[in-house]
Amino acid sequence: MRPFSYTRARTLTDASQTVSDDRAMAIAGGTNLLDLMKLQVETPSQLADINRVGFAEIEDTDDGGLSIGALATNTETAVHPRVRADYPVLSRAILAGATQQLRNKATNGGNLCQRTRCYYFTNIDQPCNKREPGSGCGAIDGIAKLHAILGTSDQCIATYPGDMAVALSALDAQVQIATSDGGSRTVPVRDFHCLPGDTPWRENVLEPGEIITAITLPAPVGGTQLYRKVRERSSYAFALVSVAAIVELEDGRFSRADLAFGGVAHKPWHDPRVADALIGKAPSPELFDRAADILLEDAQGFGENDFKIPLARRTLHAVLEQAVEEAS
Amino acid sequence: MAQTISVNGAPHSVPDDPRVTLLDFLRQDVGLTGTKKGCDHGQCGACTVIVNGVRINSCLTLAAMHDGDEVTTIEGLGTPDEPSALQKAFVEHDGYQCGYCTPGQICSATAMLTEIANGWPSDASETLEGAVEISGEEIRERMSGNLCRCGAYANIVAAIRDVAEQSA
Ligand SMILES: Cc1cc2nc3c(=O)[nH]c(=O)nc-3n(C[C@H](O)[C@H](O)[C@H](O)COP(=O)(O)OP(=O)(O)OC[C@H]3O[C@@H](n4cnc5c(N)ncnc54)[C@H](O)[C@@H]3O)c2cc1C
Ligand code: SF4
Ligand code: FES
Ligand code: FES
């Protein structure tokens, strides 16, 4: 690790002031940041430890929803009685990620901000536009098995690797952000992560000095909630493709079909046209195919990850079949 | 203002260099070499210790972040004369070959028993509610963060299962 100075922030203002300097970074669980600092992918000159500034509570909101603190751990969130009862897709998505040791340390804010697992990004000897703007993208013509099939650019084809945010996208959760001037703003999870475009180094909408304080979930939506993660082994691997689904049927027809996809893009992928195609219709393999056609209309493979296009289709089928079976 | 970390009940001062991970602090500053460094990147679990009752990878956290915390390492779980139930079970079931992953396996499994007692579900659990049913599948999923290069998995699971069933 490169040398850095370490301060423990005592208040949010403290933390926010420190990280306004663009060479400083906040550290929460440290499970992503320290990994990248050891690889010299991240080289902050200063770390502001935000673990003791608060924002670790999980509490009811006035409208019947739930606010989960940015500094609450992934484990505390997944096992919380209300998350298990009212937002099972969130518990399931968290439990499908990493390992118990990592989830015990990983925080919800850090999880949202975790960086891509692209092998070129994490190897400083390789070209990577995200790490070193203008150096080229090693993955486009290289090892791209984990990479995106939707929303890519000619600059970067990396994926957002996390699981939790895929469930949050299906739930239409909101990210609560403290701004550097002492104010606050709210950003839907669906708009929190960016597409790579011409600015692949920018992974989310956070501005310098901004700190995530909480994620708020809407009042419980019910329905059948599933998280299906396809990976290379049955545990402890990042998603090749994942689907978070909240599905409801009324009189044999879909009345709700909130779906979000992981492992396919630079952000959890939510395409409202998929729900539009399903709602009001009776489930059938043909209908699922139509939904997949819409989802994958612009999908593009880069050789090694071509398999993700049919895999996303099959995973969509499988999760809808299971949801329909459980809902009826 | 002296900052200390409690390791197996004894206070130790936090190192000056903020780059020191909890793992290096335990091995080099405190001199407890039971906790192992496998990958140093959160992938293998050899460095697993229990902090404030919860298992974590000590390689992906800074010692400076643990001022005031209580750390338990393999040395704090039992001694050769008075091994813990899991330490005994690993011996009885031959739950290792080279032994490098073993301290991490045992720290991890120790905390896992508490998680099961608390009713925390895992990815392998049928439902998110109710008591956890102890099965090979549950143990394998819950222990997936501890790799064993020697592949002693079958005996590791048998050792843990033995203790888990006794304490259930
Ligand atoms: C071996 C391994 C396997 C993994 N497998 C999976 C997996 O299968 N699925 C999955 O989803 N994840 C997986 N992870 C990633 C893991 O979930 C993340 O490392 C973790 O969630 C990051 O949280 P943290 O609190 O440790 O973040 P940190 O490492 O502390 O921070 C990460 C980033 O977030 C920023 N940050 C942290 N908190 C805030 C805040 N409140 N406001 C603003 N910025 C903030 C930091 O500045 C930093 O840039 C894996 C990690 C490892 C090491
Ligand atoms: S895909 Fe993105 S992160 Fe990976 S090498 Fe290309 S620019 Fe870098
Ligand atoms: S040394 Fe910490 S997980 Fe491998
Ligand atoms: S016993 Fe050798 S690595 Fe597990």
Coordinates of C-alpha atoms and ligand atoms in Angstrom, one line a residue:
Chain A
M1 CA 0.0 0.0 0.0
R2 CA 1.1 3.5 -0.7
P3 CA 1.5 5.7 2.4
F4 CA -1.6 7.6 3.5
S5 CA -2.8 9.4 6.5
Y6 CA -5.6 8.1 8.5
T7 CA -8.2 10.0 10.4
R8 CA -11.3 8.8 12.2
A9 CA -14.2 11.0 11.4
R10 CA -16.2 11.9 14.5
T11 CA -19.1 13.5 12.7
L12 CA -20.6 13.5 9.2
T13 CA -19.3 17.1 8.6
D14 CA -15.9 15.9 9.6
A15 CA -16.0 13.1 7.1
S16 CA -17.5 15.2 4.4
Q17 CA -14.9 17.9 4.8
T18 CA -12.0 15.4 4.6
V19 CA -13.3 13.6 1.5
S20 CA -14.0 16.9 -0.3
D21 CA -10.3 16.7 -1.2
D22 CA -10.2 14.5 -4.3
R23 CA -7.1 12.6 -3.1
A24 CA -9.0 11.6 0.1
M25 CA -11.4 8.7 0.4
A26 CA -13.9 7.4 2.9
I27 CA -13.3 4.0 4.3
A28 CA -16.2 1.9 5.7
G29 CA -15.8 -1.9 5.9
G30 CA -12.7 -1.6 3.8
T31 CA -13.3 -4.9 2.1
N32 CA -13.2 -3.4 -1.4
L33 CA -11.0 -0.3 -0.8
L34 CA -8.1 -2.0 1.0
D35 CA -8.1 -4.8 -1.5
L36 CA -7.7 -2.2 -4.3
M37 CA -5.1 -0.2 -2.3
K38 CA -3.0 -3.3 -1.9
L39 CA -3.1 -3.6 -5.7
Q40 CA -2.3 0.1 -6.0
V41 CA -5.4 0.6 -8.1
E42 CA -6.6 3.0 -5.5
T43 CA -4.0 5.4 -4.0
P44 CA -5.7 7.8 -1.7
S45 CA -3.4 10.2 0.3
Q46 CA -5.9 10.2 3.1
L47 CA -8.5 7.9 4.5
A48 CA -11.4 9.1 6.5
D49 CA -12.8 6.2 8.6
I50 CA -16.5 6.8 8.7
N51 CA -17.4 3.8 10.9
R52 CA -18.1 5.8 14.0
V53 CA -20.2 8.7 12.6
G54 CA -23.5 6.9 13.1
F55 CA -25.9 6.0 10.3
A56 CA -25.8 2.3 11.2
E57 CA -29.5 2.0 12.3
I58 CA -32.2 0.1 10.5
E59 CA -35.4 1.8 11.3
D60 CA -39.0 2.2 10.2
T61 CA -39.9 5.2 8.1
D62 CA -43.1 7.3 8.5
D63 CA -44.6 5.9 5.3
G64 CA -44.3 2.3 6.5
G65 CA -41.0 1.7 4.6
L66 CA -37.6 1.0 6.1
S67 CA -34.4 3.1 6.3
I68 CA -31.2 1.0 6.3
G69 CA -28.2 2.9 7.4
A70 CA -25.2 3.2 5.1
L71 CA -22.9 2.0 7.9
A72 CA -25.1 -1.0 8.8
T73 CA -23.4 -4.1 7.7
N74 CA -24.7 -6.4 4.9
T75 CA -25.2 -9.1 7.5
E76 CA -27.2 -6.8 9.9
T77 CA -29.4 -5.9 6.9
A78 CA -29.9 -9.4 5.6
V79 CA -30.9 -10.8 9.0
H80 CA -33.0 -7.9 10.1
P81 CA -36.5 -9.2 11.0
R82 CA -38.3 -6.6 8.8
V83 CA -36.0 -7.1 5.8
R84 CA -36.6 -10.9 6.0
A85 CA -40.3 -10.5 6.4
D86 CA -41.1 -7.6 4.0
Y87 CA -38.2 -7.4 1.6
P88 CA -37.0 -11.0 1.2
V89 CA -35.5 -10.3 -2.2
L90 CA -33.0 -8.0 -0.4
S91 CA -32.0 -10.6 2.2
R92 CA -31.6 -13.2 -0.5
A93 CA -29.5 -11.0 -2.8
I94 CA -27.2 -10.1 0.1
L95 CA -26.9 -13.7 1.3
A96 CA -26.0 -14.7 -2.3
G97 CA -23.0 -12.4 -2.3
A98 CA -19.4 -12.8 -1.0
T99 CA -19.0 -14.8 2.2
Q100 CA -20.2 -14.5 5.8
Q101 CA -16.9 -13.0 6.9
L102 CA -17.0 -10.3 4.2
R103 CA -20.7 -9.6 4.7
N104 CA -20.0 -9.1 8.4
K105 CA -17.6 -6.3 7.6
A106 CA -19.1 -4.9 4.3
T107 CA -21.4 -1.9 4.8
N108 CA -24.4 -1.0 2.7
G109 CA -22.9 2.2 1.5
G110 CA -19.6 0.5 0.6
N111 CA -21.5 -2.2 -1.2
L112 CA -23.3 0.3 -3.4
C113 CA -19.9 1.9 -4.3
Q114 CA -17.9 -1.3 -4.8
R115 CA -15.8 -1.2 -8.0
T116 CA -15.9 -3.5 -11.0
R117 CA -14.1 -6.8 -10.9
C118 CA -12.7 -6.4 -14.5
Y119 CA -9.3 -8.0 -14.4
Y120 CA -7.7 -5.2 -16.4
F121 CA -9.0 -2.6 -14.0
T122 CA -7.4 -4.5 -11.0
N123 CA -4.0 -5.1 -12.7
I124 CA -2.1 -1.8 -13.0
D125 CA 0.1 -3.2 -15.7
Q126 CA -2.8 -3.5 -18.1
P127 CA -4.5 -0.8 -20.1
C128 CA -7.8 0.4 -18.7
N129 CA -9.8 3.6 -19.4
K130 CA -11.5 3.4 -16.1
R131 CA -8.3 3.3 -14.0
E132 CA -6.2 5.4 -16.4
P133 CA -8.3 7.5 -18.8
G134 CA -7.1 7.3 -22.3
S135 CA -5.0 4.1 -21.9
G136 CA -7.4 1.9 -23.8
C137 CA -9.7 -0.9 -22.8
G138 CA -8.0 -4.3 -22.4
A139 CA -11.2 -6.2 -22.1
I140 CA -13.0 -5.3 -25.4
D141 CA -10.7 -7.6 -27.4
G142 CA -9.4 -9.5 -24.4
I143 CA -10.7 -11.6 -21.5
A144 CA -14.2 -10.5 -21.1
K145 CA -16.1 -13.4 -19.6
L146 CA -17.5 -11.3 -16.7
H147 CA -18.3 -8.3 -18.9
A148 CA -21.4 -6.4 -19.9
I149 CA -23.8 -7.1 -22.7
L150 CA -26.0 -4.1 -22.2
G151 CA -25.3 -0.3 -22.1
T152 CA -21.6 -0.7 -23.0
S153 CA -19.5 1.9 -24.7
D154 CA -16.4 1.7 -26.9
Q155 CA -14.5 3.0 -23.9
C156 CA -15.5 0.4 -21.3
I157 CA -17.5 -2.8 -21.1
A158 CA -17.2 -3.5 -17.3
T159 CA -20.0 -4.7 -15.1
Y160 CA -21.2 -3.4 -11.7
P161 CA -20.5 -6.6 -9.8
G162 CA -22.7 -6.4 -6.7
D163 CA -25.8 -8.3 -5.8
M164 CA -27.5 -6.1 -3.1
A165 CA -28.1 -3.2 -5.5
V166 CA -29.9 -5.5 -8.0
A167 CA -32.5 -6.2 -5.4
L168 CA -32.6 -2.5 -4.4
S169 CA -33.3 -1.6 -8.0
A170 CA -36.2 -4.1 -8.3
L171 CA -37.5 -2.6 -5.0
D172 CA -37.1 1.0 -6.4
A173 CA -35.1 2.0 -3.2
Q174 CA -33.7 5.5 -2.8
V175 CA -30.2 6.5 -1.8
Q176 CA -29.9 9.2 0.8
I177 CA -26.9 11.3 0.3
A178 CA -25.3 14.0 2.6
T179 CA -23.9 16.8 0.4
S180 CA -20.6 18.6 1.1
D181 CA -22.5 21.9 1.9
G182 CA -24.3 20.2 4.8
G183 CA -27.5 19.5 2.9
S184 CA -28.9 16.3 1.5
R185 CA -30.3 14.8 -1.6
T186 CA -32.1 11.6 -2.6
V187 CA -31.3 9.6 -5.7
P188 CA -33.2 6.5 -6.8
V189 CA -31.0 3.4 -6.8
R190 CA -32.0 3.0 -10.5
D191 CA -30.2 6.3 -11.2
F192 CA -27.3 6.0 -8.8
H193 CA -24.9 4.0 -11.0
C194 CA -23.8 5.4 -14.3
L195 CA -23.3 3.9 -17.7
P196 CA -19.6 4.0 -18.9
G197 CA -20.2 6.3 -21.9
D198 CA -17.1 8.6 -22.4
T199 CA -16.5 8.7 -18.6
P200 CA -15.9 5.1 -17.6
W201 CA -14.0 6.3 -14.4
R202 CA -17.3 7.6 -13.1
E203 CA -19.3 4.7 -11.6
N204 CA -22.0 6.6 -9.7
V205 CA -23.4 10.0 -9.2
L206 CA -21.6 10.9 -6.0
E207 CA -19.8 14.2 -6.1
P208 CA -16.6 15.0 -4.1
G209 CA -17.4 15.3 -0.4
E210 CA -20.7 13.4 -0.7
I211 CA -21.4 10.6 1.7
I212 CA -24.2 8.1 1.6
T213 CA -26.2 8.1 4.8
A214 CA -29.0 5.5 4.2
I215 CA -31.0 3.6 1.7
T216 CA -34.7 3.8 2.0
L217 CA -37.1 1.1 1.0
P218 CA -40.7 1.9 0.1
A219 CA -43.6 0.5 2.1
P220 CA -43.7 -3.3 1.6
V221 CA -44.9 -4.3 -1.8
G222 CA -45.6 -8.0 -1.1
G223 CA -45.7 -10.3 -4.1
T224 CA -43.4 -13.2 -4.6
Q225 CA -39.8 -12.1 -4.3
L226 CA -36.9 -14.0 -5.7
Y227 CA -33.2 -13.5 -6.3
R228 CA -31.6 -15.9 -8.8
K229 CA -27.9 -15.8 -9.2
V230 CA -26.0 -17.8 -11.9
R231 CA -22.3 -18.2 -11.2
E232 CA -19.5 -20.6 -12.0
R233 CA -19.7 -22.4 -8.7
S234 CA -22.6 -22.8 -6.3
S235 CA -21.2 -20.4 -3.7
Y236 CA -18.8 -17.5 -3.3
A237 CA -18.5 -16.2 -6.8
F238 CA -19.7 -13.1 -8.6
A239 CA -22.7 -13.3 -10.8
L240 CA -22.5 -14.1 -14.4
V241 CA -26.2 -13.2 -14.6
S242 CA -28.6 -12.5 -11.8
V243 CA -32.2 -11.5 -11.6
A244 CA -34.1 -9.9 -8.7
A245 CA -37.8 -10.4 -9.2
I246 CA -40.9 -9.1 -7.5
V247 CA -43.9 -10.7 -9.1
E248 CA -47.6 -10.8 -8.4
L249 CA -50.5 -12.4 -10.3
E250 CA -54.2 -11.4 -10.2
D251 CA -56.8 -13.7 -11.8
G252 CA -54.0 -15.6 -13.6
R253 CA -52.4 -12.5 -15.1
F254 CA -49.3 -10.5 -14.0
S255 CA -50.2 -7.5 -11.9
R256 CA -46.7 -6.7 -10.9
A257 CA -43.4 -7.7 -12.5
D258 CA -40.5 -5.6 -11.1
L259 CA -37.3 -7.1 -12.5
A260 CA -33.7 -6.0 -12.3
F261 CA -30.7 -7.8 -13.7
G262 CA -27.1 -8.1 -12.4
G263 CA -23.9 -9.1 -14.2
V264 CA -25.1 -7.7 -17.5
A265 CA -24.2 -4.0 -17.4
H266 CA -22.3 -1.2 -15.6
K267 CA -25.3 -0.8 -13.3
P268 CA -28.1 -3.0 -12.1
W269 CA -30.2 -3.2 -15.2
H270 CA -33.9 -2.1 -15.0
D271 CA -35.8 -1.8 -18.2
P272 CA -39.4 -0.6 -17.5
R273 CA -40.5 -2.1 -20.9
V274 CA -40.1 -5.6 -19.5
A275 CA -42.8 -5.0 -16.9
D276 CA -45.0 -3.3 -19.5
A277 CA -44.7 -6.4 -21.7
L278 CA -45.7 -8.7 -18.8
I279 CA -48.4 -6.9 -16.9
G280 CA -52.0 -7.8 -17.7
K281 CA -50.9 -11.0 -19.6
A282 CA -51.2 -14.6 -18.6
P283 CA -47.8 -16.3 -18.1
S284 CA -46.6 -18.5 -20.9
P285 CA -43.2 -19.4 -22.4
E286 CA -44.0 -17.2 -25.4
L287 CA -44.7 -14.3 -23.2
F288 CA -41.4 -14.8 -21.3
D289 CA -39.7 -14.9 -24.7
R290 CA -41.2 -11.6 -25.7
A291 CA -40.1 -10.0 -22.5
A292 CA -36.6 -11.4 -23.1
D293 CA -36.6 -10.1 -26.7
I294 CA -37.3 -6.6 -25.3
L295 CA -34.7 -6.9 -22.6
L296 CA -32.0 -8.1 -24.9
E297 CA -32.9 -6.1 -28.0
D298 CA -29.7 -4.1 -28.0
A299 CA -27.5 -6.8 -26.3
Q300 CA -24.0 -7.2 -27.6
G301 CA -21.4 -9.8 -26.8
F302 CA -17.6 -9.4 -26.9
G303 CA -16.6 -12.9 -27.7
E304 CA -16.0 -14.5 -24.3
N305 CA -19.2 -13.2 -22.8
D306 CA -21.5 -14.0 -25.8
F307 CA -22.9 -16.8 -23.6
K308 CA -24.5 -14.2 -21.4
I309 CA -27.1 -13.3 -24.0
P310 CA -28.8 -16.7 -24.0
L311 CA -28.0 -17.1 -20.3
A312 CA -29.9 -13.9 -19.5
R313 CA -32.9 -15.2 -21.5
R314 CA -32.9 -18.6 -19.8
T315 CA -32.5 -17.0 -16.3
L316 CA -35.4 -14.7 -17.0
H317 CA -37.5 -17.7 -18.0
A318 CA -36.5 -19.7 -15.0
V319 CA -37.1 -16.9 -12.5
L320 CA -40.6 -16.1 -14.0
E321 CA -41.5 -19.8 -14.0
Q322 CA -40.5 -20.2 -10.4
A323 CA -42.3 -17.0 -9.4
V324 CA -45.5 -18.0 -11.1
E325 CA -45.4 -21.4 -9.5
E326 CA -44.8 -19.9 -6.0
A327 CA -47.5 -17.2 -6.6
S328 CA -50.2 -19.6 -7.6
Chain B
M1 CA -4.3 9.3 24.2
A2 CA -3.3 5.6 24.1
Q3 CA -5.4 3.5 21.7
T4 CA -5.7 -0.2 22.4
I5 CA -7.0 -3.3 20.9
S6 CA -7.9 -6.2 23.2
V7 CA -6.5 -9.5 21.9
N8 CA -7.7 -12.6 23.7
G9 CA -8.4 -10.4 26.7
A10 CA -5.0 -8.5 26.8
P11 CA -4.7 -4.9 25.7
H12 CA -2.2 -4.0 22.9
S13 CA -1.5 -0.5 21.6
V14 CA -2.6 0.3 18.1
P15 CA 0.4 0.6 15.7
D16 CA 1.6 4.0 14.5
D17 CA 1.6 3.1 10.8
P18 CA -2.0 3.2 9.5
R19 CA -1.1 0.7 6.7
V20 CA -0.8 -2.2 9.2
T21 CA -3.7 -4.5 8.7
L22 CA -5.3 -6.3 11.6
L23 CA -3.7 -9.5 10.4
D24 CA -0.1 -8.1 10.3
F25 CA -0.7 -6.5 13.7
L26 CA -1.7 -9.8 15.2
R27 CA 1.2 -11.7 13.7
Q28 CA 4.0 -9.2 13.9
D29 CA 3.1 -6.7 16.7
V30 CA 1.3 -9.0 19.1
G31 CA 3.3 -12.1 18.0
L32 CA 0.3 -14.4 17.7
T33 CA 1.1 -16.4 14.5
G34 CA -1.8 -18.8 14.7
T35 CA -3.8 -16.5 12.4
K36 CA -2.5 -17.1 8.9
K37 CA -2.0 -15.0 5.7
G38 CA -3.1 -16.9 2.7
C39 CA -4.1 -14.5 0.0
D40 CA -4.1 -11.1 1.8
H41 CA -7.2 -10.2 -0.4
G42 CA -10.2 -11.5 1.4
Q43 CA -10.5 -14.6 -0.7
C44 CA -9.2 -17.6 1.4
G45 CA -10.3 -17.1 5.0
A46 CA -7.0 -18.2 6.5
C47 CA -6.9 -14.9 8.4
T48 CA -10.4 -15.2 9.9
V49 CA -10.6 -13.9 13.5
I50 CA -13.6 -13.0 15.7
V51 CA -14.0 -9.2 16.4
N52 CA -16.7 -8.2 18.9
G53 CA -18.2 -11.6 18.5
V54 CA -18.3 -11.5 14.7
R55 CA -16.0 -13.3 12.3
I56 CA -14.2 -11.2 9.7
N57 CA -11.1 -11.4 7.4
S58 CA -8.3 -9.7 9.3
C59 CA -6.4 -9.0 6.1
L60 CA -9.0 -6.5 4.7
T61 CA -9.2 -4.2 7.7
L62 CA -6.7 -1.8 9.3
A63 CA -5.6 -2.3 12.9
A64 CA -6.1 1.5 13.4
M65 CA -9.8 0.9 12.7
H66 CA -10.1 -1.4 15.7
D67 CA -9.3 0.8 18.6
G68 CA -11.4 -0.4 21.6
D69 CA -12.4 -3.6 19.9
E70 CA -12.2 -7.1 21.3
V71 CA -10.4 -9.6 19.0
T72 CA -10.3 -13.4 19.6
T73 CA -7.8 -15.5 17.6
I74 CA -7.3 -19.2 17.5
E75 CA -5.0 -18.9 20.5
G76 CA -7.9 -17.4 22.5
L77 CA -10.3 -20.3 21.8
G78 CA -8.4 -23.1 23.6
T79 CA -5.0 -24.5 24.4
P80 CA -3.4 -27.9 23.6
D81 CA -4.3 -29.0 27.1
E82 CA -7.8 -27.5 27.1
P83 CA -8.9 -27.4 23.4
S84 CA -12.3 -26.0 22.5
A85 CA -15.0 -28.4 21.3
L86 CA -14.2 -27.6 17.7
Q87 CA -10.5 -27.8 18.2
K88 CA -11.0 -31.3 19.6
A89 CA -13.4 -32.3 16.8
F90 CA -10.9 -31.2 14.1
V91 CA -8.3 -33.5 15.8
E92 CA -10.8 -36.4 16.1
H93 CA -12.0 -36.1 12.5
D94 CA -8.6 -35.4 10.9
G95 CA -10.0 -32.1 9.7
Y96 CA -6.8 -31.0 8.0
Q97 CA -3.7 -32.1 6.2
C98 CA -1.0 -29.4 6.3
G99 CA -3.0 -27.4 8.9
Y100 CA -2.5 -24.0 7.3
C101 CA -6.1 -23.2 6.9
T102 CA -7.1 -24.7 10.2
P103 CA -7.0 -21.7 12.5
G104 CA -9.2 -19.8 10.1
Q105 CA -11.5 -22.7 9.7
I106 CA -11.9 -23.1 13.5
C107 CA -12.4 -19.4 14.2
S108 CA -14.9 -19.3 11.3
A109 CA -16.8 -22.3 12.5
T110 CA -16.8 -21.0 16.1
A111 CA -18.6 -17.9 15.0
M112 CA -20.8 -19.8 12.7
L113 CA -22.3 -21.8 15.6
T114 CA -23.4 -18.5 17.2
E115 CA -24.9 -17.4 13.9
I116 CA -26.9 -20.6 13.7
A117 CA -28.0 -20.3 17.3
N118 CA -29.2 -16.7 16.4
G119 CA -31.3 -18.2 13.6
W120 CA -29.4 -16.3 10.9
P121 CA -30.3 -17.7 7.5
S122 CA -27.8 -18.5 4.7
D123 CA -28.0 -18.7 0.9
A124 CA -28.6 -22.5 1.4
S125 CA -31.6 -22.0 3.8
E126 CA -35.0 -23.1 2.5
T127 CA -36.7 -20.2 4.3
L128 CA -35.5 -17.0 5.8
E129 CA -37.4 -17.6 9.1
G130 CA -37.2 -20.1 11.9
A131 CA -34.5 -22.3 13.3
V132 CA -31.6 -23.3 11.0
E133 CA -31.6 -26.9 10.1
I134 CA -28.0 -28.2 10.4
S135 CA -27.1 -30.0 7.2
G136 CA -24.0 -30.6 5.2
E137 CA -25.3 -28.1 2.7
E138 CA -25.8 -25.4 5.3
I139 CA -22.3 -26.0 6.7
R140 CA -20.6 -25.9 3.3
E141 CA -22.4 -22.7 2.3
R142 CA -21.7 -21.0 5.6
M143 CA -18.0 -22.1 5.5
S144 CA -17.5 -21.2 1.8
G145 CA -15.2 -18.3 2.8
N146 CA -12.6 -20.7 4.2
L147 CA -10.7 -22.5 1.4
C148 CA -8.6 -25.6 2.1
R149 CA -5.8 -26.1 -0.4
C150 CA -5.3 -29.7 0.8
G151 CA -9.0 -30.4 0.2
A152 CA -9.8 -31.7 3.6
Y153 CA -13.3 -30.5 3.2
A154 CA -15.1 -33.8 4.0
N155 CA -13.5 -34.1 7.4
I156 CA -13.8 -30.4 8.1
V157 CA -17.6 -30.6 7.5
A158 CA -17.8 -33.8 9.6
A159 CA -15.9 -32.1 12.5
I160 CA -18.1 -29.0 12.5
R161 CA -21.3 -31.1 12.0
D162 CA -20.4 -33.1 15.1
V163 CA -20.1 -30.1 17.3
A164 CA -23.0 -28.3 15.7
E165 CA -25.3 -31.2 16.4
Q166 CA -24.2 -31.5 19.9
S167 CA -24.7 -27.8 20.7
A168 CA -28.1 -27.6 18.8
Ligands
LIG1 C1 -13.4 -12.2 -2.3 C2 -14.6 -11.3 -2.4 C3 -15.8 -11.7 -2.9 C4 -16.9 -10.9 -3.1 N1 -18.0 -11.3 -3.6 C5 -19.1 -10.5 -3.7 C6 -20.3 -11.0 -4.3 O1 -20.5 -12.1 -4.7 N2 -21.4 -10.1 -4.4 C7 -21.2 -8.8 -4.0 O2 -22.2 -8.0 -4.1 N3 -20.1 -8.3 -3.5 C8 -19.0 -9.2 -3.3 N4 -17.9 -8.7 -2.8 C9 -17.7 -7.2 -2.6 C10 -18.2 -6.8 -1.2 O3 -19.6 -6.9 -1.1 C11 -17.7 -5.3 -1.1 O4 -16.3 -5.3 -1.0 C12 -18.3 -4.6 0.1 O5 -19.7 -4.6 0.0 C13 -17.8 -3.2 0.2 O6 -18.3 -2.6 1.3 P1 -17.3 -1.9 2.4 O7 -18.1 -1.3 3.5 O8 -16.3 -2.9 2.8 O9 -16.6 -0.8 1.4 P2 -15.2 -0.1 1.5 O10 -14.2 -1.0 1.0 O11 -15.0 0.5 2.8 O12 -15.5 1.1 0.4 C14 -15.8 0.8 -0.9 C15 -16.0 2.2 -1.6 O13 -17.1 2.8 -1.2 C16 -16.9 4.1 -0.7 N5 -17.8 4.3 0.4 C17 -18.0 3.5 1.5 N6 -19.0 3.9 2.3 C18 -19.4 5.1 1.7 C19 -20.5 6.0 2.1 N7 -21.3 5.8 3.1 N8 -20.6 7.1 1.3 C20 -19.9 7.2 0.2 N9 -18.9 6.4 -0.2 C21 -18.7 5.3 0.6 C22 -15.4 4.1 -0.3 O14 -14.8 5.4 -0.4 C23 -14.8 3.2 -1.4 O15 -14.6 3.9 -2.6 C24 -16.8 -9.5 -2.7 C25 -15.6 -9.1 -2.1 C26 -14.5 -9.9 -2.0 C27 -13.2 -9.4 -1.4
SF4_2 S1 -13.9 -2.9 -19.4 FE1 -13.7 -0.9 -18.3 S2 -12.7 -1.5 -16.4 FE2 -12.3 -3.2 -17.9 S3 -10.4 -2.7 -19.0 FE3 -12.0 -1.9 -20.2 S4 -12.1 0.2 -19.4 FE4 -11.1 -0.9 -17.9
FES3 S1 -5.5 -13.9 4.0 FE1 -7.3 -12.9 4.5 S2 -8.8 -14.0 3.3 FE2 -6.9 -14.8 2.6
FES4 S1 -5.2 -28.4 5.7 FE1 -3.8 -27.7 4.2 S2 -4.9 -25.9 3.5 FE2 -6.4 -26.9 4.7

